[in-house]
């Protein structure tokens, strides 16, 4: 019985001791948690945060002021970690071990401060202290701190008011800071705009293909991006500038380039259209820039000049281009080289003013029309057109006209041809001799009425003039008719009126058979004998 009571007493004592130990530990934990949750008077001016996981439970005024400088998105811990990550690299990764270690101290990368962290029962206390020198805390002049605070606020406001996105990334590509324009752009990719996570959506992702030109120290690299926000009807283009910073960080800013891309696309389409048009032109085109180097040419230039494509692609000067043409015998051979060089200078000067145009008769028998035209920005364009066929047709037509005129001049009767508009188009030498007037010497057009006045002045009055006026230029069916005329000197003429194609009319005058020649001709020449003389008028 005594032994049983002794055992029960020992068990009870052990139980009471265990309860006491648990109470002591609980009291210690409570005191520690309470100590973590409370701020001493000396800490009121320090930067101290108290977190329950990522939720901010409490903070000193200085700590709240510091946290207020971060973008208002994400949890309090995310905002604080983002703010401190430039000074304390990999803070998020290192703070994960706080629960196991219970307490840790992290020095800043630039030795500008220390982060002291304590953890107990899910409550973390983060304290930031400044640098220490000789065991005493450094102090900052109040006016200097106020000036720096004002400058910081100004810079922050400027960044927030910037109309284009700006952001920073660490070495792992995580966004550590951005302005409001970037946040607004990132929100356009999220369907739920009420929640604004941190870090925000990464709008621009640089790949190796995108980063064709790497950023260098002090020299930003420019990248072009096309993004497609959720509610945007079309893609949006941005020019992104990348600049390397210290600690393997990079700074970016982007500006919209939709207008630039649209202009470049329109220019490319225009150049493509012009290039296709130039390629189909039978006229050779050579455009020289302000440096007088060949900037553009079309395939027709190769065919017309027979110059090798390699030579033209090498962008020769205008003098070298013409020298090559001369060597290929595709230019009129000059009498001497000195005058040839002067002609080149004159050609360039004339082309700049848009006044150069010349026909080149080549040793091969071809004929080129070369035209110089000024272009914007001091450029000069030379156009080469093969007009050999045109010249050949013109020469043949001129030869036919000369032959026809010679045939008319060989006739004994006076001949005149009038167009459908009653204008004198052709006459022969006998017409000039008979009527005392040379139509070729008159620079203006001679109408039928003017010709009839000359004829009436040399002839006895006759009713055929009115009939002739109504016949020339009339429409419908017309037939040849003749009528007699008498000159004032007594000679008798026969006037024959013949309708021609396209409304033209031929009128010829011939001396009546058996009648002698005018003893006192109008042309005041000596008297001739014999010969039948007629004059033809055509419309």
Short mmCIF file of C-alpha atoms in Angstrom, two decimals:
data_model
loop_
_atom_site.label_atom_id
_atom_site.label_comp_id
_atom_site.label_asym_id
_atom_site.label_seq_id
_atom_site.Cartn_x
_atom_site.Cartn_y
_atom_site.Cartn_z
CA UNK A 1 0.00 0.00 0.00
CA UNK A 2 2.80 2.34 0.93
CA UNK A 3 4.64 1.57 -2.32
CA UNK A 4 1.54 2.29 -4.38
CA UNK A 5 1.12 5.66 -2.74
CA UNK A 6 4.77 6.42 -3.34
CA UNK A 7 4.47 5.64 -7.04
CA UNK A 8 1.36 7.78 -7.39
CA UNK A 9 3.11 10.64 -5.61
CA UNK A 10 6.10 10.38 -7.95
CA UNK A 11 3.85 10.39 -11.03
CA UNK A 12 1.95 13.40 -9.75
CA UNK A 13 5.18 15.24 -9.01
CA UNK A 14 6.54 14.47 -12.47
CA UNK A 15 3.30 15.69 -14.02
CA UNK A 16 3.43 18.92 -12.05
CA UNK A 17 7.06 19.45 -13.02
CA UNK A 18 6.20 18.89 -16.71
CA UNK A 19 3.36 21.37 -16.47
CA UNK A 20 5.69 23.86 -14.87
CA UNK A 21 8.26 23.38 -17.61
CA UNK A 22 5.61 23.77 -20.30
CA UNK A 23 4.30 26.87 -18.60
CA UNK A 24 7.81 28.33 -18.43
CA UNK A 25 8.37 27.64 -22.13
CA UNK A 26 4.94 28.98 -23.06
CA UNK A 27 5.59 32.06 -21.03
CA UNK A 28 8.97 32.47 -22.73
CA UNK A 29 7.39 32.02 -26.16
CA UNK A 30 4.65 34.46 -25.31
CA UNK A 31 7.19 36.95 -24.08
CA UNK A 32 9.26 36.42 -27.27
CA UNK A 33 6.23 36.80 -29.54
CA UNK A 34 5.12 39.79 -27.55
CA UNK A 35 8.60 41.22 -27.80
CA UNK A 36 8.55 40.67 -31.58
CA UNK A 37 5.17 42.40 -31.84
CA UNK A 38 6.07 45.41 -29.69
CA UNK A 39 8.30 48.37 -30.45
CA UNK A 40 10.45 49.97 -27.83
CA UNK A 41 10.70 53.71 -27.55
CA UNK A 42 14.18 53.57 -29.05
CA UNK A 43 12.82 51.76 -32.13
CA UNK A 44 10.15 54.34 -32.94
CA UNK A 45 12.52 56.20 -35.26
CA UNK A 46 14.00 52.98 -36.70
CA UNK A 47 12.82 50.99 -39.74
CA UNK A 48 11.12 47.90 -38.29
CA UNK A 49 8.47 45.66 -39.90
CA UNK A 50 6.42 42.86 -38.36
CA UNK A 51 5.04 40.27 -40.78
CA UNK A 52 2.74 37.32 -40.42
CA UNK A 53 3.81 35.36 -43.47
CA UNK A 54 3.46 38.06 -46.20
CA UNK A 55 0.89 40.16 -44.34
CA UNK A 56 2.14 43.28 -42.59
CA UNK A 57 1.00 43.27 -38.96
CA UNK A 58 2.72 46.44 -37.83
CA UNK A 59 5.55 48.80 -38.76
CA UNK A 60 7.23 51.86 -37.36
CA UNK A 61 6.40 55.24 -38.93
CA UNK A 62 9.75 55.30 -40.71
CA UNK A 63 9.10 51.79 -42.04
CA UNK A 64 5.61 52.72 -43.28
CA UNK A 65 7.03 55.81 -44.99
CA UNK A 66 9.63 53.63 -46.70
CA UNK A 67 7.01 51.10 -47.83
CA UNK A 68 4.83 53.89 -49.21
CA UNK A 69 7.50 54.63 -51.83
CA UNK A 70 6.83 51.30 -53.58
CA UNK A 71 4.16 50.68 -56.26
CA UNK A 72 0.84 49.86 -54.61
CA UNK A 73 0.41 46.35 -55.95
CA UNK A 74 1.14 42.90 -54.56
CA UNK A 75 1.52 41.95 -50.90
CA UNK A 76 3.37 44.12 -48.40
CA UNK A 77 6.24 41.66 -48.22
CA UNK A 78 6.49 41.49 -52.05
CA UNK A 79 6.65 45.29 -52.23
CA UNK A 80 9.31 45.44 -49.50
CA UNK A 81 11.39 42.64 -51.06
CA UNK A 82 11.22 44.38 -54.44
CA UNK A 83 12.33 47.65 -52.85
CA UNK A 84 15.24 46.04 -51.00
CA UNK A 85 16.37 43.59 -53.71
CA UNK A 86 18.86 46.03 -55.32
CA UNK A 87 20.66 46.40 -51.94
CA UNK A 88 20.07 42.85 -50.72
CA UNK A 89 20.31 40.50 -53.73
CA UNK A 90 18.41 37.20 -53.54
CA UNK A 91 16.54 38.41 -50.45
CA UNK A 92 13.49 36.26 -51.18
CA UNK A 93 15.62 33.13 -51.53
CA UNK A 94 17.61 33.75 -48.36
CA UNK A 95 14.65 34.75 -46.15
CA UNK A 96 13.05 31.32 -46.73
CA UNK A 97 15.54 29.84 -44.21
CA UNK A 98 14.44 32.24 -41.46
CA UNK A 99 11.89 29.77 -40.03
CA UNK A 100 14.58 27.13 -39.54
CA UNK A 101 17.31 29.46 -38.33
CA UNK A 102 15.04 31.61 -36.14
CA UNK A 103 17.31 34.62 -36.63
CA UNK A 104 19.58 35.91 -39.39
CA UNK A 105 21.52 39.00 -40.37
CA UNK A 106 22.11 40.04 -43.99
CA UNK A 107 24.52 42.72 -45.07
CA UNK A 108 23.76 44.88 -48.10
CA UNK A 109 25.77 44.39 -51.28
CA UNK A 110 27.21 47.91 -51.05
CA UNK A 111 27.77 47.77 -47.27
CA UNK A 112 25.28 50.55 -46.80
CA UNK A 113 23.17 48.76 -44.21
CA UNK A 114 22.22 45.56 -42.41
CA UNK A 115 18.92 43.64 -42.42
CA UNK A 116 18.22 41.82 -39.12
CA UNK A 117 15.42 39.20 -39.16
CA UNK A 118 13.85 37.25 -36.30
CA UNK A 119 11.14 34.63 -36.54
CA UNK A 120 8.94 32.85 -34.04
CA UNK A 121 5.61 31.09 -34.34
CA UNK A 122 4.89 32.54 -37.78
CA UNK A 123 5.77 36.09 -36.80
CA UNK A 124 8.80 37.72 -38.48
CA UNK A 125 10.44 40.92 -37.34
CA UNK A 126 12.55 42.73 -39.97
CA UNK A 127 14.84 45.53 -38.83
CA UNK A 128 16.90 47.74 -41.12
CA UNK A 129 19.89 49.57 -39.74
CA UNK A 130 22.30 51.98 -41.40
CA UNK A 131 26.07 51.62 -41.74
CA UNK A 132 28.26 51.81 -38.65
CA UNK A 133 31.60 53.52 -38.33
CA UNK A 134 33.92 53.04 -35.35
CA UNK A 135 31.13 51.38 -33.40
CA UNK A 136 28.85 54.45 -33.54
CA UNK A 137 25.86 54.95 -35.81
CA UNK A 138 26.35 57.45 -38.57
CA UNK A 139 24.13 60.46 -38.61
CA UNK A 140 22.79 62.47 -41.57
CA UNK A 141 22.19 66.20 -41.56
CA UNK A 142 18.47 66.95 -41.46
CA UNK A 143 18.57 69.50 -44.30
CA UNK A 144 20.52 67.08 -46.48
CA UNK A 145 18.00 64.34 -45.76
CA UNK A 146 15.13 66.71 -46.58
CA UNK A 147 16.78 67.71 -49.86
CA UNK A 148 17.39 64.08 -50.81
CA UNK A 149 13.82 63.19 -49.90
CA UNK A 150 12.49 66.03 -52.06
CA UNK A 151 14.72 64.96 -54.97
CA UNK A 152 13.56 61.37 -54.57
CA UNK A 153 9.92 62.46 -54.65
CA UNK A 154 10.58 64.55 -57.76
CA UNK A 155 12.30 61.71 -59.58
CA UNK A 156 9.59 59.27 -58.56
CA UNK A 157 6.85 61.59 -59.77
CA UNK A 158 8.65 62.21 -63.04
CA UNK A 159 8.92 58.47 -63.62
CA UNK A 160 5.24 57.99 -62.81
CA UNK A 161 4.18 60.78 -65.18
CA UNK A 162 6.33 59.51 -68.07
CA UNK A 163 3.97 58.52 -70.93
CA UNK A 164 6.12 55.55 -71.98
CA UNK A 165 6.88 52.34 -70.03
CA UNK A 166 10.09 52.12 -67.98
CA UNK A 167 11.29 49.20 -65.88
CA UNK A 168 14.33 47.47 -64.38
CA UNK A 169 15.26 43.80 -64.38
CA UNK A 170 17.76 41.86 -62.30
CA UNK A 171 20.25 39.31 -63.63
CA UNK A 172 17.54 36.60 -63.60
CA UNK A 173 15.22 38.71 -65.71
CA UNK A 174 12.81 39.53 -62.87
CA UNK A 175 11.24 42.99 -62.82
CA UNK A 176 12.47 44.93 -59.79
CA UNK A 177 10.93 48.33 -60.60
CA UNK A 178 8.57 49.85 -63.13
CA UNK A 179 6.58 53.03 -63.62
CA UNK A 180 2.85 53.53 -63.93
CA UNK A 181 2.85 53.42 -67.74
CA UNK A 182 4.35 49.94 -67.61
CA UNK A 183 1.82 48.82 -65.01
CA UNK A 184 -1.05 50.08 -67.15
CA UNK A 185 0.37 48.27 -70.17
CA UNK A 186 0.85 45.07 -68.15
CA UNK A 187 -2.74 45.28 -66.90
CA UNK A 188 -3.97 45.18 -70.51
CA UNK A 189 -2.72 41.58 -70.71
CA UNK A 190 -4.64 40.46 -67.61
CA UNK A 191 -8.33 39.67 -67.82
CA UNK A 192 -8.82 40.50 -64.12
CA UNK A 193 -7.69 44.08 -63.60
CA UNK A 194 -8.83 44.23 -59.99
CA UNK A 195 -5.88 42.18 -58.78
CA UNK A 196 -2.50 43.68 -59.53
CA UNK A 197 0.19 41.08 -58.76
CA UNK A 198 3.82 41.85 -58.24
CA UNK A 199 5.99 41.50 -60.14
CA UNK A 200 3.68 42.54 -62.96
CA UNK A 201 3.17 40.70 -66.23
CA UNK A 202 6.35 40.71 -68.30
CA UNK A 203 5.27 42.48 -71.47
CA UNK A 204 8.57 42.48 -73.37
CA UNK A 205 10.65 39.30 -73.38
CA UNK A 206 14.07 39.60 -74.97
CA UNK A 207 15.21 36.48 -76.80
CA UNK A 208 18.50 35.81 -78.51
CA UNK A 209 16.85 36.57 -81.87
CA UNK A 210 15.46 39.82 -80.54
CA UNK A 211 18.71 40.89 -78.90
CA UNK A 212 20.62 41.21 -82.17
CA UNK A 213 22.72 44.08 -80.85
CA UNK A 214 23.77 43.55 -77.20
CA UNK A 215 23.68 46.51 -74.85
CA UNK A 216 27.08 47.91 -73.93
CA UNK A 217 28.32 50.17 -71.18
CA UNK A 218 26.77 53.57 -71.79
CA UNK A 219 25.41 52.53 -75.21
CA UNK A 220 21.80 51.29 -75.16
CA UNK A 221 20.68 48.57 -77.53
CA UNK A 222 17.47 49.16 -79.47
CA UNK A 223 14.98 46.32 -79.98
CA UNK A 224 11.65 46.34 -81.78
CA UNK A 225 8.67 44.45 -80.36
CA UNK A 226 5.14 43.73 -81.52
CA UNK A 227 2.74 42.99 -78.64
CA UNK A 228 -0.92 41.98 -78.67
CA UNK A 229 -2.86 43.20 -75.60
CA UNK A 230 -6.11 41.44 -74.79
CA UNK A 231 -8.50 44.17 -76.00
CA UNK A 232 -6.36 45.66 -78.78
CA UNK A 233 -7.74 45.13 -82.32
CA UNK A 234 -4.25 45.07 -83.86
CA UNK A 235 -0.69 44.54 -82.78
CA UNK A 236 1.13 47.39 -81.11
CA UNK A 237 4.75 48.15 -81.98
CA UNK A 238 7.36 49.44 -79.52
CA UNK A 239 11.00 50.41 -79.73
CA UNK A 240 12.69 49.15 -76.55
CA UNK A 241 15.98 50.59 -75.35
CA UNK A 242 18.13 48.39 -73.11
CA UNK A 243 20.92 49.77 -70.93
CA UNK A 244 23.22 47.74 -68.69
CA UNK A 245 23.55 48.89 -65.07
CA UNK A 246 25.68 47.86 -62.13
CA UNK A 247 25.15 44.52 -60.33
CA UNK A 248 24.06 42.85 -63.60
CA UNK A 249 20.86 44.86 -63.69
CA UNK A 250 19.33 46.29 -66.81
CA UNK A 251 17.18 49.34 -67.37
CA UNK A 252 14.59 49.48 -70.14
CA UNK A 253 12.30 52.07 -71.58
CA UNK A 254 9.94 51.67 -74.52
CA UNK A 255 8.15 54.13 -76.74
CA UNK A 256 5.29 53.42 -79.20
CA UNK A 257 6.42 53.11 -82.79
CA UNK A 258 3.17 52.27 -84.58
CA UNK A 259 3.46 55.34 -86.78
CA UNK A 260 7.09 54.62 -87.54
CA UNK A 261 6.34 51.00 -88.47
CA UNK A 262 3.38 52.11 -90.56
CA UNK A 263 5.52 54.69 -92.33
CA UNK A 264 8.29 52.15 -92.92
CA UNK A 265 5.77 49.63 -94.24
CA UNK A 266 4.23 52.23 -96.55
CA UNK A 267 7.69 53.27 -97.71
CA UNK A 268 8.67 49.65 -98.31
CA UNK A 269 5.48 49.02 -100.28
CA UNK A 270 6.02 52.23 -102.24
CA UNK A 271 9.63 51.34 -103.01
CA UNK A 272 8.57 47.83 -104.01
CA UNK A 273 5.90 49.24 -106.31
CA UNK A 274 8.31 51.75 -107.80
CA UNK A 275 10.96 49.06 -108.20
CA UNK A 276 8.52 46.81 -110.04
CA UNK A 277 7.47 49.74 -112.18
CA UNK A 278 11.09 50.65 -112.93
CA UNK A 279 11.84 47.02 -113.73
CA UNK A 280 9.09 46.98 -116.36
CA UNK A 281 10.10 50.29 -117.94
CA UNK A 282 11.79 50.09 -121.36
CA UNK A 283 13.62 53.32 -120.49
CA UNK A 284 16.97 52.94 -118.75
CA UNK A 285 17.07 54.76 -115.40
CA UNK A 286 20.18 55.76 -113.46
CA UNK A 287 19.79 57.82 -110.26
CA UNK A 288 22.89 59.37 -108.68
CA UNK A 289 22.78 60.63 -105.11
CA UNK A 290 24.16 63.91 -103.79
CA UNK A 291 27.65 62.36 -103.76
CA UNK A 292 27.18 61.65 -107.48
CA UNK A 293 27.30 57.90 -106.87
CA UNK A 294 24.90 55.51 -108.59
CA UNK A 295 22.17 54.77 -106.05
CA UNK A 296 19.47 53.13 -108.19
CA UNK A 297 19.17 51.62 -111.65
CA UNK A 298 16.72 49.35 -113.44
CA UNK A 299 17.22 46.30 -115.70
CA UNK A 300 16.55 48.33 -118.86
CA UNK A 301 19.76 50.27 -118.18
CA UNK A 302 21.73 47.02 -118.45
CA UNK A 303 20.09 46.19 -121.77
CA UNK A 304 20.58 49.66 -123.25
CA UNK A 305 24.13 50.38 -122.07
CA UNK A 306 25.46 46.79 -122.12
CA UNK A 307 27.35 47.58 -118.90
CA UNK A 308 28.03 44.67 -116.52
CA UNK A 309 25.78 44.43 -113.47
CA UNK A 310 28.80 44.10 -111.18
CA UNK A 311 30.01 47.52 -112.29
CA UNK A 312 26.65 49.18 -111.61
CA UNK A 313 26.19 47.43 -108.25
CA UNK A 314 29.57 48.86 -107.16
CA UNK A 315 27.95 52.36 -107.21
CA UNK A 316 30.25 54.16 -109.66
CA UNK A 317 30.36 57.94 -109.83
CA UNK A 318 28.61 59.71 -112.66
CA UNK A 319 31.96 60.48 -114.30
CA UNK A 320 33.06 56.85 -114.01
CA UNK A 321 29.68 55.72 -115.36
CA UNK A 322 30.01 57.92 -118.47
CA UNK A 323 33.65 56.93 -118.94
CA UNK A 324 32.54 53.29 -118.94
CA UNK A 325 29.87 54.12 -121.51
CA UNK A 326 32.51 55.77 -123.69
CA UNK A 327 34.79 52.75 -123.39
CA UNK A 328 31.87 50.51 -124.45
CA UNK A 329 31.17 52.82 -127.44
CA UNK A 330 27.70 53.55 -126.07
CA UNK A 331 28.17 57.30 -126.24
CA UNK A 332 29.00 59.71 -129.09
CA UNK A 333 32.75 59.73 -129.60
CA UNK A 334 34.18 63.16 -128.67
CA UNK A 335 36.78 64.87 -130.76
CA UNK A 336 39.17 65.15 -127.83
CA UNK A 337 39.18 63.91 -124.24
CA UNK A 338 39.42 67.40 -122.74
CA UNK A 339 36.23 68.55 -124.38
CA UNK A 340 34.64 65.26 -123.36
CA UNK A 341 35.36 65.87 -119.69
CA UNK A 342 33.95 69.39 -120.02
CA UNK A 343 30.82 67.93 -121.59
CA UNK A 344 30.43 65.66 -118.56
CA UNK A 345 30.61 68.67 -116.24
CA UNK A 346 28.09 70.51 -118.38
CA UNK A 347 25.83 67.46 -118.39
CA UNK A 348 25.79 67.24 -114.58
CA UNK A 349 25.18 70.97 -114.21
CA UNK A 350 22.39 70.88 -116.79
CA UNK A 351 20.80 67.80 -115.21
CA UNK A 352 20.75 69.49 -111.80
CA UNK A 353 18.63 72.25 -113.31
CA UNK A 354 16.46 69.82 -115.26
CA UNK A 355 17.56 71.26 -118.62
CA UNK A 356 19.64 68.47 -120.10
CA UNK A 357 18.13 66.63 -123.06
CA UNK A 358 20.07 65.38 -126.01
CA UNK A 359 19.95 62.74 -128.72
CA UNK A 360 23.02 60.53 -128.91
CA UNK A 361 23.78 58.97 -132.27
CA UNK A 362 25.96 56.01 -131.44
CA UNK A 363 28.62 54.43 -133.64
CA UNK A 364 26.40 51.32 -133.78
CA UNK A 365 23.73 53.28 -135.64
CA UNK A 366 21.37 53.44 -132.69
CA UNK A 367 19.95 56.71 -131.40
CA UNK A 368 19.38 57.33 -127.69
CA UNK A 369 17.46 60.17 -126.12
CA UNK A 370 19.29 61.07 -122.89
CA UNK A 371 17.42 63.23 -120.39
CA UNK A 372 18.74 64.66 -117.12
CA UNK A 373 16.31 65.41 -114.31
CA UNK A 374 16.99 66.83 -110.82
CA UNK A 375 15.76 64.81 -107.83
CA UNK A 376 15.19 65.83 -104.19
CA UNK A 377 18.15 66.09 -101.84
CA UNK A 378 20.57 66.97 -104.61
CA UNK A 379 20.22 63.71 -106.58
CA UNK A 380 20.33 63.55 -110.38
CA UNK A 381 18.51 61.07 -112.63
CA UNK A 382 19.58 60.16 -116.15
CA UNK A 383 17.05 58.52 -118.46
CA UNK A 384 18.18 56.56 -121.52
CA UNK A 385 15.57 55.87 -124.19
CA UNK A 386 16.21 54.01 -127.43
CA UNK A 387 14.51 56.12 -130.10
CA UNK A 388 16.15 54.41 -133.06
CA UNK A 389 12.79 53.15 -134.38
CA UNK A 390 11.17 56.52 -133.77
CA UNK A 391 13.98 58.31 -135.59
CA UNK A 392 13.79 55.80 -138.42
CA UNK A 393 10.03 56.32 -138.80
CA UNK A 394 10.43 60.10 -138.61
CA UNK A 395 13.15 60.04 -141.24
CA UNK A 396 11.10 57.79 -143.52
CA UNK A 397 8.04 59.99 -143.06
CA UNK A 398 10.11 63.09 -143.77
CA UNK A 399 11.51 61.45 -146.88
CA UNK A 400 8.00 60.55 -148.05
CA UNK A 401 6.82 64.13 -147.46
CA UNK A 402 9.78 65.50 -149.37
CA UNK A 403 9.12 63.07 -152.21
CA UNK A 404 5.44 64.03 -152.31
CA UNK A 405 6.29 67.73 -152.31
CA UNK A 406 8.81 67.21 -155.08
CA UNK A 407 6.15 65.37 -157.11
CA UNK A 408 3.71 68.25 -156.61
CA UNK A 409 6.35 70.78 -157.60
CA UNK A 410 6.91 68.83 -160.82
CA UNK A 411 3.28 69.25 -161.94
CA UNK A 412 2.37 71.87 -164.55
CA UNK A 413 -0.90 72.83 -162.83
CA UNK A 414 -1.18 74.92 -159.67
CA UNK A 415 -2.21 72.63 -156.81
CA UNK A 416 -3.56 73.39 -153.32
CA UNK A 417 -4.84 70.92 -150.71
CA UNK A 418 -7.23 72.00 -147.94
CA UNK A 419 -8.03 70.07 -144.77
CA UNK A 420 -11.54 69.32 -143.48
CA UNK A 421 -11.14 72.46 -141.35
CA UNK A 422 -10.63 74.57 -144.51
CA UNK A 423 -6.93 75.17 -143.84
CA UNK A 424 -4.33 75.10 -146.58
CA UNK A 425 -2.02 72.13 -145.91
CA UNK A 426 -0.07 71.72 -149.16
CA UNK A 427 0.71 73.66 -152.32
CA UNK A 428 3.27 73.41 -155.10
CA UNK A 429 5.71 75.73 -156.88
CA UNK A 430 3.30 76.41 -159.76
CA UNK A 431 0.72 77.68 -157.25
CA UNK A 432 3.24 80.22 -155.97
CA UNK A 433 4.11 81.32 -159.52
CA UNK A 434 0.48 81.61 -160.67
CA UNK A 435 -0.98 83.44 -157.69
CA UNK A 436 2.08 85.40 -156.56
CA UNK A 437 2.12 84.12 -152.95
CA UNK A 438 4.19 81.46 -151.22
CA UNK A 439 2.21 79.73 -148.42
CA UNK A 440 5.42 78.23 -147.02
CA UNK A 441 6.74 81.72 -146.25
CA UNK A 442 3.64 82.57 -144.18
CA UNK A 443 4.02 81.33 -140.62
CA UNK A 444 0.30 81.37 -139.81
CA UNK A 445 -2.32 79.01 -141.17
CA UNK A 446 -3.96 80.09 -144.46
CA UNK A 447 -7.73 79.61 -144.45
CA UNK A 448 -9.83 78.91 -147.55
CA UNK A 449 -11.39 82.37 -147.30
CA UNK A 450 -7.91 83.98 -147.45
CA UNK A 451 -6.98 81.92 -150.52
CA UNK A 452 -10.29 82.78 -152.29
CA UNK A 453 -9.66 86.51 -151.73
CA UNK A 454 -6.30 86.16 -153.53
CA UNK A 455 -7.92 84.22 -156.37
CA UNK A 456 -10.82 86.67 -156.71
CA UNK A 457 -8.39 89.59 -156.94
CA UNK A 458 -6.72 87.96 -160.00
CA UNK A 459 -9.87 86.75 -161.76
CA UNK A 460 -12.97 88.11 -163.44
CA UNK A 461 -16.02 87.85 -161.11
CA UNK A 462 -17.43 84.32 -161.07
CA UNK A 463 -20.17 82.48 -159.11
CA UNK A 464 -17.95 79.45 -158.37
CA UNK A 465 -16.45 80.98 -155.22
CA UNK A 466 -19.61 80.56 -153.16
CA UNK A 467 -19.94 76.97 -154.39
CA UNK A 468 -16.30 76.32 -153.48
CA UNK A 469 -16.80 77.73 -149.95
CA UNK A 470 -19.74 75.42 -149.27
CA UNK A 471 -18.01 72.41 -150.86
CA UNK A 472 -14.74 72.53 -148.88
CA UNK A 473 -15.28 71.05 -145.42
CA UNK A 474 -18.79 69.78 -146.23
CA UNK A 475 -19.87 66.38 -144.92
CA UNK A 476 -21.64 63.63 -146.73
CA UNK A 477 -21.21 62.46 -150.29
CA UNK A 478 -19.21 64.79 -152.55
CA UNK A 479 -18.33 64.55 -156.25
CA UNK A 480 -15.63 66.11 -158.42
CA UNK A 481 -16.65 69.14 -160.40
CA UNK A 482 -14.98 71.70 -162.71
CA UNK A 483 -15.67 75.30 -163.61
CA UNK A 484 -14.09 77.88 -165.99
CA UNK A 485 -12.32 80.99 -164.76
CA UNK A 486 -10.90 84.02 -166.52
CA UNK A 487 -7.90 86.02 -165.37
CA UNK A 488 -7.83 89.78 -165.75
CA UNK A 489 -5.14 89.39 -168.42
CA UNK A 490 -7.51 87.36 -170.58
CA UNK A 491 -6.19 83.91 -169.95
CA UNK A 492 -8.73 81.19 -169.38
CA UNK A 493 -8.37 78.74 -166.47
CA UNK A 494 -10.11 75.52 -165.65
CA UNK A 495 -10.72 75.01 -161.89
CA UNK A 496 -11.14 71.40 -160.82
CA UNK A 497 -12.34 70.52 -157.30
CA UNK A 498 -11.72 66.92 -156.12
CA UNK A 499 -12.90 65.48 -152.75
CA UNK A 500 -10.22 63.52 -150.86
CA UNK A 501 -10.22 61.17 -147.89
CA UNK A 502 -10.93 62.41 -144.33
CA UNK A 503 -12.80 65.49 -145.60
CA UNK A 504 -9.84 66.99 -147.46
CA UNK A 505 -10.28 68.78 -150.78
CA UNK A 506 -7.91 69.22 -153.75
CA UNK A 507 -8.22 72.30 -155.97
CA UNK A 508 -6.12 72.68 -159.08
CA UNK A 509 -5.97 75.40 -161.70
CA UNK A 510 -4.81 74.78 -165.28
CA UNK A 511 -4.71 76.95 -168.38
CA UNK A 512 -7.49 76.14 -170.82
CA UNK A 513 -6.39 74.13 -173.85
CA UNK A 514 -5.20 76.29 -176.75
CA UNK A 515 -4.81 79.41 -174.67
CA UNK A 516 -1.33 81.01 -174.59
CA UNK A 517 0.61 81.79 -171.50
CA UNK A 518 0.07 84.99 -169.59
CA UNK A 519 2.13 87.68 -171.31
CA UNK A 520 2.32 89.60 -168.07
CA UNK A 521 2.48 86.90 -165.30
CA UNK A 522 1.75 87.72 -161.69
CA UNK A 523 5.23 86.65 -160.69
CA UNK A 524 6.63 89.40 -163.00
CA UNK A 525 8.76 86.84 -164.79
CA UNK A 526 9.46 87.00 -168.53
CA UNK A 527 6.77 85.57 -170.81
CA UNK A 528 6.77 81.80 -171.33
CA UNK A 529 5.16 79.75 -174.04
CA UNK A 530 3.31 76.49 -174.07
CA UNK A 531 2.53 74.29 -171.15
CA UNK A 532 -0.77 73.48 -169.54
CA UNK A 533 -1.04 75.20 -166.18
CA UNK A 534 -3.48 74.18 -163.45
CA UNK A 535 -3.91 74.86 -159.76
CA UNK A 536 -5.35 72.35 -157.25
CA UNK A 537 -7.01 73.25 -153.92
CA UNK A 538 -7.74 70.51 -151.40
CA UNK A 539 -9.31 70.52 -147.98
#
